[in-house]
Amino acid sequence: MLPTIAIIGRPNVGKSTLFNRLVGKKLALVDDRPGVTRDRREGSAQLFDLKFTIVDTAGYEEDHIETLPGRMRQQTEAALVGAAGAIFVIDGRVGLTPLDQEIARWLRGTTVPIILVVNKAEGKAADNGIMEAYELGLGEPKPISAEHGEGMAELYEGLMPVI
Ligand code: GDP
Ligand code: MG
């Protein structure tokens, strides 16, 4: 059985875009509206020679936004059960939000290895977000662009020890 890697993060940071890139198919729905992925989705992923099962988490609807942290926590904890590692995604263009800080707090309390990824890092617009990400206490952030396929070698370095 292949190890499972969960993709975690608040809505709209690019989790489904990263999932699609690692699976190589348009299995997850990508949308500009936050929280469009309704369900947990699993796919067979490959990154260079690493093969693993990837899980895309979500399932929050805009009309339940007031309960978002509670639902996110449930989803996050469910995704971590049995996972060999988790990719925690933040949006480098937006920078850290209170929800990112809260998720980071939960993740610092888990024994599952966390790979911290700063997405949307193509160009210079994410430079501040990359610096801020060091504050999360989850190791060295890996800048990537899920949309453009940049930073995949750094992501590989993060995943290799846990797979
Ligand atoms: P999710 O809610 O975390 O699953 O995020 P999505 O994958 O649905 O993406 C949310 C938005 O961010 C979409 O408009 C994507 O096109 C955009 N996005 C995802 N990855 C990147 C990236 O690497 N760079 C930029 N600039 N936008 C991205
Ligand atoms: Mg999604």
Coordinates of N, CA and C and ligand atoms in Angstrom, one line a residue:
M1 N 0.8 -1.2 0.0 CA 0.0 0.0 0.0 C 0.9 1.2 0.0
L2 N 0.5 2.2 -0.8 CA 1.3 3.4 -0.9 C 1.0 4.3 0.3
P3 N 2.0 5.1 0.8 CA 1.8 6.0 1.8 C 0.8 7.1 1.4
T4 N 0.1 7.6 2.4 CA -0.9 8.7 2.1 C -0.3 10.1 2.6
I5 N -0.5 11.0 1.7 CA -0.1 12.4 2.0 C -1.3 13.3 1.9
A6 N -1.6 14.0 2.9 CA -2.8 14.9 3.0 C -2.4 16.3 2.6
I7 N -3.2 17.0 1.8 CA -3.0 18.4 1.5 C -4.0 19.2 2.4
I8 N -3.4 20.1 3.2 CA -4.1 20.8 4.2 C -4.0 22.3 4.0
G9 N -5.0 23.1 4.4 CA -4.9 24.6 4.3 C -6.3 25.2 4.2
R10 N -6.3 26.4 4.4 CA -7.6 27.1 4.4 C -8.1 27.2 2.9
P11 N -9.3 27.5 2.7 CA -9.8 27.6 1.3 C -9.1 28.6 0.4
N12 N -8.9 28.3 -0.8 CA -8.4 29.2 -1.9 C -6.9 29.3 -2.0
V13 N -6.2 28.5 -1.2 CA -4.7 28.7 -1.2 C -4.1 27.9 -2.4
G14 N -4.9 27.0 -3.0 CA -4.4 26.3 -4.2 C -4.2 24.8 -3.9
K15 N -4.9 24.3 -2.9 CA -4.8 22.8 -2.6 C -5.2 21.9 -3.8
S16 N -6.4 22.3 -4.4 CA -6.9 21.4 -5.5 C -6.0 21.5 -6.7
T17 N -5.4 22.7 -6.9 CA -4.5 22.9 -8.0 C -3.3 22.0 -7.8
L18 N -2.8 22.0 -6.6 CA -1.6 21.1 -6.3 C -2.0 19.7 -6.4
F19 N -3.1 19.3 -5.9 CA -3.6 17.9 -6.1 C -3.7 17.5 -7.5
N20 N -4.3 18.4 -8.4 CA -4.3 18.0 -9.8 C -3.0 17.9 -10.4
R21 N -2.0 18.7 -10.0 CA -0.7 18.7 -10.6 C 0.0 17.4 -10.2
L22 N -0.2 16.9 -9.0 CA 0.5 15.7 -8.5 C -0.2 14.5 -9.1
V23 N -1.5 14.5 -9.3 CA -2.2 13.4 -9.9 C -2.1 13.4 -11.4
G24 N -1.9 14.6 -12.0 CA -1.8 14.7 -13.4 C -3.1 14.6 -14.2
K25 N -4.2 14.8 -13.5 CA -5.5 14.8 -14.1 C -6.3 15.9 -13.4
K26 N -7.3 16.3 -14.1 CA -8.2 17.3 -13.5 C -9.3 16.6 -12.7
L27 N -8.9 16.0 -11.6 CA -9.8 15.3 -10.8 C -10.5 16.2 -9.7
A28 N -9.8 17.2 -9.3 CA -10.3 18.1 -8.2 C -10.8 19.3 -8.9
L29 N -11.9 19.8 -8.4 CA -12.5 21.0 -8.9 C -11.7 22.3 -8.4
V30 N -11.3 23.1 -9.3 CA -10.6 24.3 -9.0 C -11.5 25.5 -9.3
D31 N -11.6 26.4 -8.4 CA -12.5 27.5 -8.6 C -12.0 28.7 -7.8
D32 N -12.4 29.9 -8.3 CA -12.0 31.1 -7.7 C -12.8 31.3 -6.3
R33 N -13.9 30.7 -6.2 CA -14.7 30.9 -5.0 C -14.0 30.0 -3.9
P34 N -13.8 30.5 -2.7 CA -13.2 29.7 -1.7 C -14.1 28.5 -1.3
G35 N -13.5 27.4 -1.1 CA -14.2 26.3 -0.5 C -15.0 25.5 -1.5
V36 N -14.6 25.4 -2.8 CA -15.4 24.8 -3.8 C -15.3 23.3 -3.8
T37 N -14.2 22.7 -3.3 CA -14.1 21.3 -3.2 C -15.0 20.8 -2.1
R38 N -16.0 20.0 -2.5 CA -17.0 19.6 -1.6 C -16.6 18.4 -0.7
D39 N -15.8 17.6 -1.2 CA -15.5 16.3 -0.5 C -14.0 16.1 -0.4
R40 N -13.6 15.2 0.4 CA -12.3 14.7 0.4 C -12.1 13.9 -0.8
R41 N -11.0 14.1 -1.5 CA -10.7 13.4 -2.8 C -9.4 12.7 -2.7
E42 N -9.3 11.5 -3.2 CA -8.0 10.8 -3.2 C -7.6 10.5 -4.6
G43 N -6.3 10.5 -4.8 CA -5.8 10.2 -6.1 C -4.4 9.5 -6.0
S44 N -4.0 8.9 -7.1 CA -2.6 8.3 -7.1 C -1.7 9.4 -7.7
A45 N -0.7 9.7 -6.8 CA 0.2 10.8 -7.2 C 1.6 10.3 -7.5
Q46 N 2.3 11.1 -8.3 CA 3.7 10.8 -8.6 C 4.4 12.1 -8.7
L47 N 5.6 12.2 -8.0 CA 6.5 13.3 -8.1 C 7.9 12.8 -8.3
F48 N 8.4 12.9 -9.5 CA 9.6 12.3 -10.0 C 9.5 10.8 -9.7
D49 N 10.3 10.2 -8.8 CA 10.2 8.8 -8.6 C 9.4 8.4 -7.3
L50 N 8.8 9.4 -6.7 CA 8.0 9.2 -5.5 C 6.6 8.9 -5.9
K51 N 6.0 7.8 -5.4 CA 4.6 7.4 -5.6 C 3.9 7.4 -4.3
F52 N 2.7 8.0 -4.2 CA 2.0 8.1 -3.0 C 0.5 8.3 -3.3
T53 N -0.3 8.1 -2.3 CA -1.7 8.5 -2.4 C -1.9 9.9 -1.9
I54 N -2.6 10.7 -2.6 CA -2.7 12.1 -2.2 C -4.2 12.4 -1.8
V55 N -4.4 13.1 -0.8 CA -5.8 13.5 -0.3 C -5.9 15.0 -0.3
D56 N -7.0 15.4 -1.1 CA -7.3 16.8 -1.1 C -8.5 17.1 -0.1
T57 N -8.3 17.9 0.8 CA -9.3 18.2 1.8 C -10.1 19.4 1.5
A58 N -11.3 19.4 1.9 CA -12.2 20.6 1.8 C -13.6 20.2 2.2
G59 N -14.6 20.9 1.7 CA -15.9 20.6 2.0 C -16.6 21.6 2.9
Y60 N -16.3 22.9 2.6 CA -16.9 24.0 3.3 C -17.7 24.8 2.3
E61 N -18.8 25.2 2.8 CA -19.6 26.1 1.9 C -19.7 27.5 2.4
E62 N -19.9 28.4 1.6 CA -19.8 29.8 1.9 C -20.9 30.1 3.0
D63 N -22.0 29.5 2.9 CA -23.1 29.8 3.8 C -22.9 29.3 5.2
H64 N -21.8 28.5 5.3 CA -21.4 28.0 6.7 C -20.1 28.6 7.1
I65 N -19.8 29.8 6.6 CA -18.5 30.4 6.8 C -18.2 30.6 8.3
E66 N -19.3 30.9 9.0 CA -19.1 31.2 10.5 C -18.6 30.0 11.2
T67 N -18.8 28.8 10.7 CA -18.4 27.6 11.4 C -17.1 27.0 10.7
L68 N -16.5 27.8 9.8 CA -15.4 27.3 9.1 C -14.2 26.8 9.9
P69 N -13.8 27.5 11.0 CA -12.7 26.9 11.7 C -13.0 25.6 12.3
G70 N -14.2 25.4 12.8 CA -14.6 24.2 13.4 C -14.6 23.0 12.4
R71 N -15.2 23.3 11.3 CA -15.3 22.3 10.2 C -13.9 22.0 9.7
M72 N -13.1 23.1 9.5 CA -11.7 22.9 9.0 C -10.9 22.0 10.0
R73 N -11.2 22.2 11.3 CA -10.4 21.4 12.2 C -10.8 19.9 12.1
Q74 N -12.1 19.7 12.0 CA -12.6 18.3 11.8 C -11.9 17.6 10.6
Q75 N -12.0 18.4 9.5 CA -11.5 17.9 8.2 C -10.0 17.6 8.3
T76 N -9.3 18.6 9.0 CA -7.8 18.5 9.1 C -7.5 17.3 9.9
E77 N -8.1 17.1 11.0 CA -7.8 16.0 11.9 C -8.1 14.7 11.3
A78 N -9.2 14.6 10.5 CA -9.6 13.4 9.8 C -8.6 13.0 8.8
A79 N -8.1 14.1 8.1 CA -7.1 13.8 7.0 C -5.7 13.4 7.6
L80 N -5.4 13.8 8.8 CA -4.1 13.4 9.4 C -4.1 12.0 9.9
V81 N -5.3 11.4 10.1 CA -5.3 10.0 10.7 C -4.8 9.1 9.6
G82 N -3.7 8.4 9.9 CA -3.1 7.4 9.0 C -2.2 8.0 7.9
A83 N -2.1 9.3 7.9 CA -1.2 10.0 6.9 C 0.2 9.8 7.2
A84 N 1.1 9.6 6.2 CA 2.5 9.5 6.4 C 3.1 10.9 6.6
G85 N 2.4 11.9 6.0 CA 2.8 13.3 6.1 C 1.7 14.2 5.6
A86 N 1.8 15.5 5.8 CA 0.8 16.4 5.3 C 1.6 17.6 4.7
I87 N 1.0 18.1 3.6 CA 1.5 19.3 2.9 C 0.6 20.4 3.4
F88 N 1.1 21.4 4.2 CA 0.3 22.5 4.6 C 0.6 23.7 3.7
V89 N -0.5 24.1 3.0 CA -0.4 25.1 2.0 C -0.8 26.5 2.5
I90 N 0.0 27.5 2.3 CA -0.5 28.9 2.5 C -0.3 29.6 1.2
D91 N -1.0 30.8 1.1 CA -1.0 31.6 -0.1 C 0.0 32.7 0.1
G92 N 1.1 32.6 -0.7 CA 2.2 33.6 -0.5 C 1.8 35.0 -1.0
R93 N 0.8 35.1 -1.8 CA 0.4 36.4 -2.2 C -0.4 37.2 -1.2
V94 N -1.2 36.4 -0.5 CA -2.1 37.0 0.6 C -1.3 37.1 1.9
G95 N -0.3 36.2 2.1 CA 0.4 36.2 3.4 C -0.4 35.5 4.4
L96 N 0.2 35.4 5.6 CA -0.5 34.7 6.7 C -1.8 35.3 7.1
T97 N -2.8 34.5 7.3 CA -4.1 35.0 7.8 C -4.3 34.3 9.2
P98 N -5.2 34.9 10.0 CA -5.5 34.2 11.3 C -5.8 32.8 11.2
L99 N -6.5 32.4 10.2 CA -6.9 31.0 10.0 C -5.6 30.1 9.7
D100 N -4.7 30.6 8.9 CA -3.4 29.9 8.7 C -2.7 29.7 10.1
Q101 N -2.7 30.8 10.9 CA -2.0 30.7 12.2 C -2.7 29.6 13.1
E102 N -4.0 29.6 13.0 CA -4.8 28.6 13.8 C -4.5 27.2 13.3
I103 N -4.5 27.0 12.0 CA -4.2 25.6 11.5 C -2.8 25.2 11.9
A104 N -1.9 26.2 11.8 CA -0.5 25.9 12.2 C -0.4 25.5 13.6
R105 N -1.2 26.1 14.4 CA -1.2 25.7 15.9 C -1.6 24.3 16.0
W106 N -2.7 23.9 15.3 CA -3.1 22.4 15.4 C -2.0 21.5 14.9
L107 N -1.4 22.0 13.8 CA -0.4 21.1 13.1 C 0.9 20.9 14.0
R108 N 1.2 22.0 14.7 CA 2.4 21.9 15.6 C 2.2 20.8 16.7
G109 N 0.9 20.5 17.0 CA 0.6 19.5 18.0 C 0.5 18.1 17.5
T110 N 0.7 17.9 16.2 CA 0.6 16.5 15.7 C 1.9 15.9 15.5
T111 N 1.9 14.5 15.5 CA 3.2 13.8 15.3 C 3.4 13.6 13.8
V112 N 2.4 13.9 12.9 CA 2.5 13.7 11.5 C 3.5 14.7 11.0
P113 N 4.5 14.3 10.2 CA 5.4 15.3 9.6 C 4.7 16.3 8.7
I114 N 5.1 17.5 8.8 CA 4.4 18.6 8.0 C 5.4 19.2 7.0
I115 N 5.0 19.3 5.8 CA 5.8 20.0 4.8 C 5.1 21.3 4.5
L116 N 5.7 22.4 4.9 CA 5.1 23.7 4.7 C 5.4 24.3 3.4
V117 N 4.4 24.6 2.6 CA 4.5 25.0 1.2 C 3.8 26.4 1.1
V118 N 4.6 27.3 0.4 CA 4.0 28.7 0.1 C 3.7 28.7 -1.4
N119 N 2.4 28.6 -1.6 CA 2.0 28.5 -3.0 C 1.8 29.9 -3.7
K120 N 1.6 29.9 -5.0 CA 1.5 31.2 -5.8 C 2.7 32.0 -5.7
A121 N 3.9 31.3 -5.7 CA 5.2 31.9 -5.5 C 5.9 32.2 -6.8
E122 N 5.2 32.1 -7.9 CA 5.8 32.5 -9.2 C 6.0 34.0 -9.2
G123 N 7.0 34.5 -9.8 CA 7.3 35.9 -9.7 C 7.7 36.4 -8.3
K124 N 7.6 37.7 -8.1 CA 8.0 38.2 -6.8 C 6.9 38.5 -5.8
A125 N 5.7 38.3 -6.2 CA 4.5 38.7 -5.4 C 4.5 38.0 -4.1
A126 N 5.1 36.8 -4.0 CA 5.0 36.0 -2.8 C 6.2 36.2 -1.8
D127 N 7.2 37.1 -2.2 CA 8.4 37.2 -1.4 C 8.1 37.4 0.1
N128 N 7.2 38.4 0.4 CA 6.8 38.7 1.8 C 6.2 37.5 2.5
G129 N 5.3 36.8 1.7 CA 4.6 35.6 2.2 C 5.6 34.5 2.6
I130 N 6.6 34.4 1.8 CA 7.6 33.4 2.1 C 8.3 33.7 3.4
M131 N 8.7 35.0 3.6 CA 9.4 35.4 4.9 C 8.4 35.2 6.1
E132 N 7.2 35.6 5.9 CA 6.2 35.4 7.0 C 6.0 33.9 7.4
A133 N 6.1 33.0 6.4 CA 5.9 31.6 6.7 C 6.9 31.0 7.7
Y134 N 8.1 31.6 7.8 CA 9.1 31.1 8.8 C 8.5 31.3 10.2
E135 N 7.6 32.2 10.4 CA 7.1 32.5 11.8 C 6.2 31.3 12.2
L136 N 5.8 30.4 11.4 CA 4.8 29.4 11.7 C 5.4 28.3 12.6
G137 N 6.8 28.2 12.6 CA 7.4 27.2 13.4 C 7.2 25.8 12.9
L138 N 7.1 25.7 11.6 CA 6.9 24.4 10.9 C 8.0 24.1 10.0
G139 N 9.2 24.6 10.2 CA 10.3 24.3 9.4 C 10.4 25.3 8.2
E140 N 11.4 25.0 7.3 CA 11.6 25.9 6.2 C 10.5 25.8 5.2
P141 N 9.9 27.0 4.9 CA 8.8 26.9 3.9 C 9.4 26.7 2.5
K142 N 8.6 25.9 1.7 CA 9.1 25.6 0.3 C 8.2 26.4 -0.6
P143 N 8.8 27.4 -1.3 CA 8.0 28.1 -2.3 C 7.7 27.3 -3.5
I144 N 6.4 27.3 -3.9 CA 6.0 26.6 -5.1 C 5.0 27.4 -5.9
S145 N 4.8 27.0 -7.2 CA 3.6 27.5 -7.9 C 2.9 26.3 -8.4
A146 N 1.8 25.9 -7.8 CA 1.1 24.7 -8.2 C 0.6 24.9 -9.6
E147 N 0.2 26.1 -9.9 CA -0.4 26.4 -11.3 C 0.7 26.3 -12.4
H148 N 1.9 26.8 -12.1 CA 2.9 26.8 -13.1 C 3.9 25.6 -13.0
G149 N 3.8 24.8 -11.9 CA 4.7 23.7 -11.8 C 6.1 24.1 -11.3
E150 N 6.2 25.2 -10.6 CA 7.5 25.6 -10.1 C 7.7 25.1 -8.7
G151 N 8.9 24.9 -8.2 CA 9.2 24.4 -6.9 C 9.0 23.0 -6.6
M152 N 8.8 22.2 -7.7 CA 8.5 20.7 -7.5 C 9.7 20.0 -6.9
A153 N 10.9 20.5 -7.2 CA 12.1 19.8 -6.7 C 12.2 20.1 -5.2
E154 N 11.8 21.3 -4.7 CA 11.8 21.6 -3.3 C 10.7 20.7 -2.6
L155 N 9.6 20.6 -3.2 CA 8.5 19.8 -2.6 C 9.0 18.4 -2.5
Y156 N 9.7 17.9 -3.5 CA 10.2 16.5 -3.5 C 11.2 16.3 -2.3
E157 N 12.0 17.3 -2.1 CA 13.0 17.2 -1.0 C 12.2 17.1 0.4
G158 N 11.1 17.8 0.5 CA 10.3 17.8 1.7 C 9.6 16.5 1.9
L159 N 9.1 15.9 0.8 CA 8.3 14.7 0.8 C 9.2 13.4 1.0
M160 N 10.4 13.5 0.4 CA 11.2 12.3 0.3 C 11.4 11.6 1.6
P161 N 11.7 12.3 2.7 CA 12.0 11.7 4.0 C 10.8 11.0 4.6
V162 N 9.6 11.4 4.2 CA 8.4 10.9 4.8 C 7.7 9.7 4.0
I163 N 8.2 9.5 2.8 CA 7.6 8.5 1.9 C 8.4 7.2 1.9
Ligands
GDP1 P1 -8.3 25.4 -2.8 O1 -9.6 26.1 -2.3 O2 -7.2 25.5 -1.7 O3 -8.5 24.0 -3.3 O4 -7.7 26.3 -4.0 P2 -7.9 26.1 -5.6 O5 -6.9 25.0 -6.1 O6 -9.3 25.9 -5.9 O7 -7.3 27.5 -6.2 C1 -7.8 28.7 -5.8 C2 -7.4 29.8 -6.7 O8 -6.0 30.0 -6.7 C3 -7.8 29.5 -8.2 O9 -8.2 30.7 -8.8 C4 -6.4 29.0 -8.7 O10 -6.3 29.2 -10.1 C5 -5.4 29.9 -8.0 N1 -4.1 29.3 -7.9 C6 -3.8 28.0 -7.5 N2 -2.4 27.8 -7.6 C7 -1.9 29.0 -8.0 C8 -0.5 29.4 -8.2 O11 0.5 28.7 -8.2 N3 -0.4 30.7 -8.6 C9 -1.4 31.6 -8.8 N4 -1.1 32.8 -9.1 N5 -2.7 31.2 -8.5 C10 -2.9 29.9 -8.2
MG2 MG -10.1 22.9 -3.3

